[in-house]
CSV table of C-alpha atoms in Angstrom, one decimal:
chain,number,residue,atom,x,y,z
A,14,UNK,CA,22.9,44.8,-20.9
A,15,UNK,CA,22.5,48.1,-19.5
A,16,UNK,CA,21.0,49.0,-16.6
A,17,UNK,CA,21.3,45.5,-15.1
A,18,UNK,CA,23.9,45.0,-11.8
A,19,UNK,CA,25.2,41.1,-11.3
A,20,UNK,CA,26.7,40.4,-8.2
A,21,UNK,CA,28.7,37.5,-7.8
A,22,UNK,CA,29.5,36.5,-4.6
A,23,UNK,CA,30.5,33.0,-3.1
A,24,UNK,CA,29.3,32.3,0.3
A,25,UNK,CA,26.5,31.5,2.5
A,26,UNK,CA,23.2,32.6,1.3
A,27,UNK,CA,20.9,34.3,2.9
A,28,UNK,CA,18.1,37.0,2.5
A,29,UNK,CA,20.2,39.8,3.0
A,30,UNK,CA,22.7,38.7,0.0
A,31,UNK,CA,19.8,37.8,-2.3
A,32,UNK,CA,20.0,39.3,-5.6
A,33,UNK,CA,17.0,37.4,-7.2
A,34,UNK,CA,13.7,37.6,-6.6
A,35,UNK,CA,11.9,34.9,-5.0
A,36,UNK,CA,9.6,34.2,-7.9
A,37,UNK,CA,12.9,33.3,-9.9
A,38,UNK,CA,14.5,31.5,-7.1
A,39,UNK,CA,11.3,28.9,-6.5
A,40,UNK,CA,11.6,28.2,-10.8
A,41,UNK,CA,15.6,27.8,-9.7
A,42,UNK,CA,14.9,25.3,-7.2
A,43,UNK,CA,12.2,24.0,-9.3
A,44,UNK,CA,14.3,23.3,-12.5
A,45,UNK,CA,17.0,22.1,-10.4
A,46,UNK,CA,15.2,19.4,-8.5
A,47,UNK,CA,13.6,17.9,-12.4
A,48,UNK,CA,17.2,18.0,-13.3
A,49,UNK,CA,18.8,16.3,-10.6
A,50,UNK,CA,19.9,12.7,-11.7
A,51,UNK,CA,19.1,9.9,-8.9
A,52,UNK,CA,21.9,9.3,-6.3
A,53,UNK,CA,23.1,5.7,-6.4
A,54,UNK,CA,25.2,4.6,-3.6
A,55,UNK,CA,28.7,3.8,-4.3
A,56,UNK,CA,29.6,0.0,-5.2
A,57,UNK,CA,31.0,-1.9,-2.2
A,58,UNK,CA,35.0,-3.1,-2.7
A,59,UNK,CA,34.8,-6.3,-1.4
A,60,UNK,CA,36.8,-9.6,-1.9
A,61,UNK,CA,35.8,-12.4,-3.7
A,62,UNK,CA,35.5,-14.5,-1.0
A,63,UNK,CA,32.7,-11.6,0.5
A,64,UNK,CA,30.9,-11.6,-2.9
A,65,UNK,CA,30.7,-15.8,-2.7
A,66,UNK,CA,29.3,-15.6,0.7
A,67,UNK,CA,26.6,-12.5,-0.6
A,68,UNK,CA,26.0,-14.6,-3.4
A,69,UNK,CA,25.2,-17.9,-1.2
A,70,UNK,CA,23.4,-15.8,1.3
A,71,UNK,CA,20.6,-14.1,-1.1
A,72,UNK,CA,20.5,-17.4,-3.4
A,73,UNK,CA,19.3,-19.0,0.3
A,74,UNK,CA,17.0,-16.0,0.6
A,75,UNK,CA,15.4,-16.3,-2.2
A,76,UNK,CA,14.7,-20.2,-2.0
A,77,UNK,CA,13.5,-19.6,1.2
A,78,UNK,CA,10.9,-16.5,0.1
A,79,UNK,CA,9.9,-19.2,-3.2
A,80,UNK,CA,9.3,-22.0,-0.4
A,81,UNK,CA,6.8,-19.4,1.6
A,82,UNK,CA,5.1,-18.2,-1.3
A,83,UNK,CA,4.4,-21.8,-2.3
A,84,UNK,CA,3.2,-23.1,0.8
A,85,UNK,CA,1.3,-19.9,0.5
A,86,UNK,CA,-0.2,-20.6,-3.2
A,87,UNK,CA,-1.3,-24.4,-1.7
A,88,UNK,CA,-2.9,-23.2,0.8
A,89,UNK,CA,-5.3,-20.8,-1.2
A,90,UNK,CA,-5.9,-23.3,-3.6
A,91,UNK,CA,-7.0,-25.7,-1.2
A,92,UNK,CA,-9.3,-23.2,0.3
A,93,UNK,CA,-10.6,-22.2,-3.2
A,94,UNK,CA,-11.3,-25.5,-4.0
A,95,UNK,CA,-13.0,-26.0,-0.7
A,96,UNK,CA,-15.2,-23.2,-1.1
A,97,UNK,CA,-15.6,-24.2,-4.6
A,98,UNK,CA,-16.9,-27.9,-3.3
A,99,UNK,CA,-19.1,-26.6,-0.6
A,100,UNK,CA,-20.8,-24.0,-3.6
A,101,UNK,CA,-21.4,-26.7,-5.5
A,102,UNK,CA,-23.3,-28.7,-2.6
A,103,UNK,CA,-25.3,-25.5,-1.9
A,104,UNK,CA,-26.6,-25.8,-5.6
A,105,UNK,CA,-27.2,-29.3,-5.4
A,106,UNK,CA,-29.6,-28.5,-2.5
A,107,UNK,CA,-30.9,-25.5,-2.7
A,108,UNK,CA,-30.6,-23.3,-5.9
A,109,UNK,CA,-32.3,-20.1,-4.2
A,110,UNK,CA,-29.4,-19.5,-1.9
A,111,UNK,CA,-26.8,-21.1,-4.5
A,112,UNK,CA,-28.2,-17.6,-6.5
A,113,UNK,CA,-28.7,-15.1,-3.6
A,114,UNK,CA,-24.7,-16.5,-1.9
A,115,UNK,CA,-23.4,-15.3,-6.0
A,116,UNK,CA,-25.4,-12.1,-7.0
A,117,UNK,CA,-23.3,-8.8,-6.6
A,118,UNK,CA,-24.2,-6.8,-4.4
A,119,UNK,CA,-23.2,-3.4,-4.7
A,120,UNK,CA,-21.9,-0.9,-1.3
A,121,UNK,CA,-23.3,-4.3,1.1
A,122,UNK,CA,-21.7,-4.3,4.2
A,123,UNK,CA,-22.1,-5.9,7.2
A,124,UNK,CA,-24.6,-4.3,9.8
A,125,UNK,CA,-23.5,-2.3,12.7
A,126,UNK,CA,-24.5,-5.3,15.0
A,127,UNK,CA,-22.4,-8.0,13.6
A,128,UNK,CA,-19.2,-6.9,15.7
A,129,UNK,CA,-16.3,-8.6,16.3
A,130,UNK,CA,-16.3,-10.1,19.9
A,131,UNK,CA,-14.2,-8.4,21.9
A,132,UNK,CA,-13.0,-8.4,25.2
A,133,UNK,CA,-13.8,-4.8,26.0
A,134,UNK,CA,-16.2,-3.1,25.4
A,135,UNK,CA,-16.6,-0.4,22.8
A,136,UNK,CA,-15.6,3.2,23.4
A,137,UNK,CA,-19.3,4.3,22.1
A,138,UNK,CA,-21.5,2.0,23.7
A,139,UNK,CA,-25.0,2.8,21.6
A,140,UNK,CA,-25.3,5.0,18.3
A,141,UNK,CA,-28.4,6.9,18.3
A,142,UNK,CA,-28.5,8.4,15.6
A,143,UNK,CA,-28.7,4.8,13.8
A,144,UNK,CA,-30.9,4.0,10.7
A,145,UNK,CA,-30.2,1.1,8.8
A,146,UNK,CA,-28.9,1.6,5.3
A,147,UNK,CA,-32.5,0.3,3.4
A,148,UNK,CA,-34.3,2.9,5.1
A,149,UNK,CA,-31.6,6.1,4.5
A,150,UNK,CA,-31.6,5.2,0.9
A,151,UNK,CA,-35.5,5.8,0.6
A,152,UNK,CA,-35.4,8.5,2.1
C-alpha cells in the first residue's frame, strides 16, 4: 500500500477535511442507508395497572371500529340488493335498456354539461374549444 496517504481524523466533517471523493462518498451513504436496520421505539415501563387500562381501552376501540364497519357492510348490502331489485324490474319491462344499463363501456364519462349544481359559478364560464368525445375520436 504504497503510495496511498489515510488520514484519520475525528471531528466535524466538512469539504475541506474530505479525504474521499464524492463518487465514493454517495456509494458510502448509499450502502449505509440499505444497511441500516429499522428504528423501533423503545418499550414503554409501565405498571400493570397502565397496561390493564391500555388493554381495556384498545379492546373498546376495536369493538367500536367492528360495530362501524358492520353497520357499514349492512348498509352496502342493502343498497346492493336494492339496485339488484330495481335491475331486475328494468328486465322485466324493458330488456333493451336492461342490456344497454349492463354493457361496458370503455373511457365513458359523463359530458361536460352534466355538472354538479353549484352555488357559484364556475371559474371558466364556457370552453370553446369543446368537441364532444364521438366526434374527436373520428377524427
Amino acid at each position: 500500500m504504497t503510495g496511498v496517504n489515510f488520514q484519520f481524523t475525528r471531528g466535524k466533517r466538512n469539504k475541506a477535511n474530505r479525504t474521499r471523493s464524492p463518487a465514493t462518498e454517495r456509494v458510502l451513504t448509499q450502502l449505509k442507508m440499505i444497511s441500516q436496520r429499522r428504528k423501533q421505539p423503545k418499550l414503554l415501563q409501565v405498571c400493570q395497572e397502565d397496561h390493564i387500562r391500555h388493554e381495556t381501552i384498545t379492546t373498546a376501540f376495536k369493538l367500536y371500529r367492528q360495530e362501524i364497519n358492520a353497520n357499514r357492510a349492512k348498509l352496502l348490502l342493502k343498497q346492493y340488493e336494492s339496485i339488484k331489485y330495481a335491475m331486475e324490474d328494468l328486465e322485466q319491462i324493458n330488456s333493451y335498456l336492461f342490456h344497454e344499463a349492463n354493457t361496458n363501456q370503455k373511457g365513458k364519462r359523463f359530458d361536460l354539461e352534466m355538472r354538479i349544481p353549484t352555488e357559484y359559478p364556475p371559474n371558466q364560464i364556457w370552453l370553446h374549444d369543446y368537441t364532444p368525445a364521438e366526434v374527436a375520436e373520428k377524427k
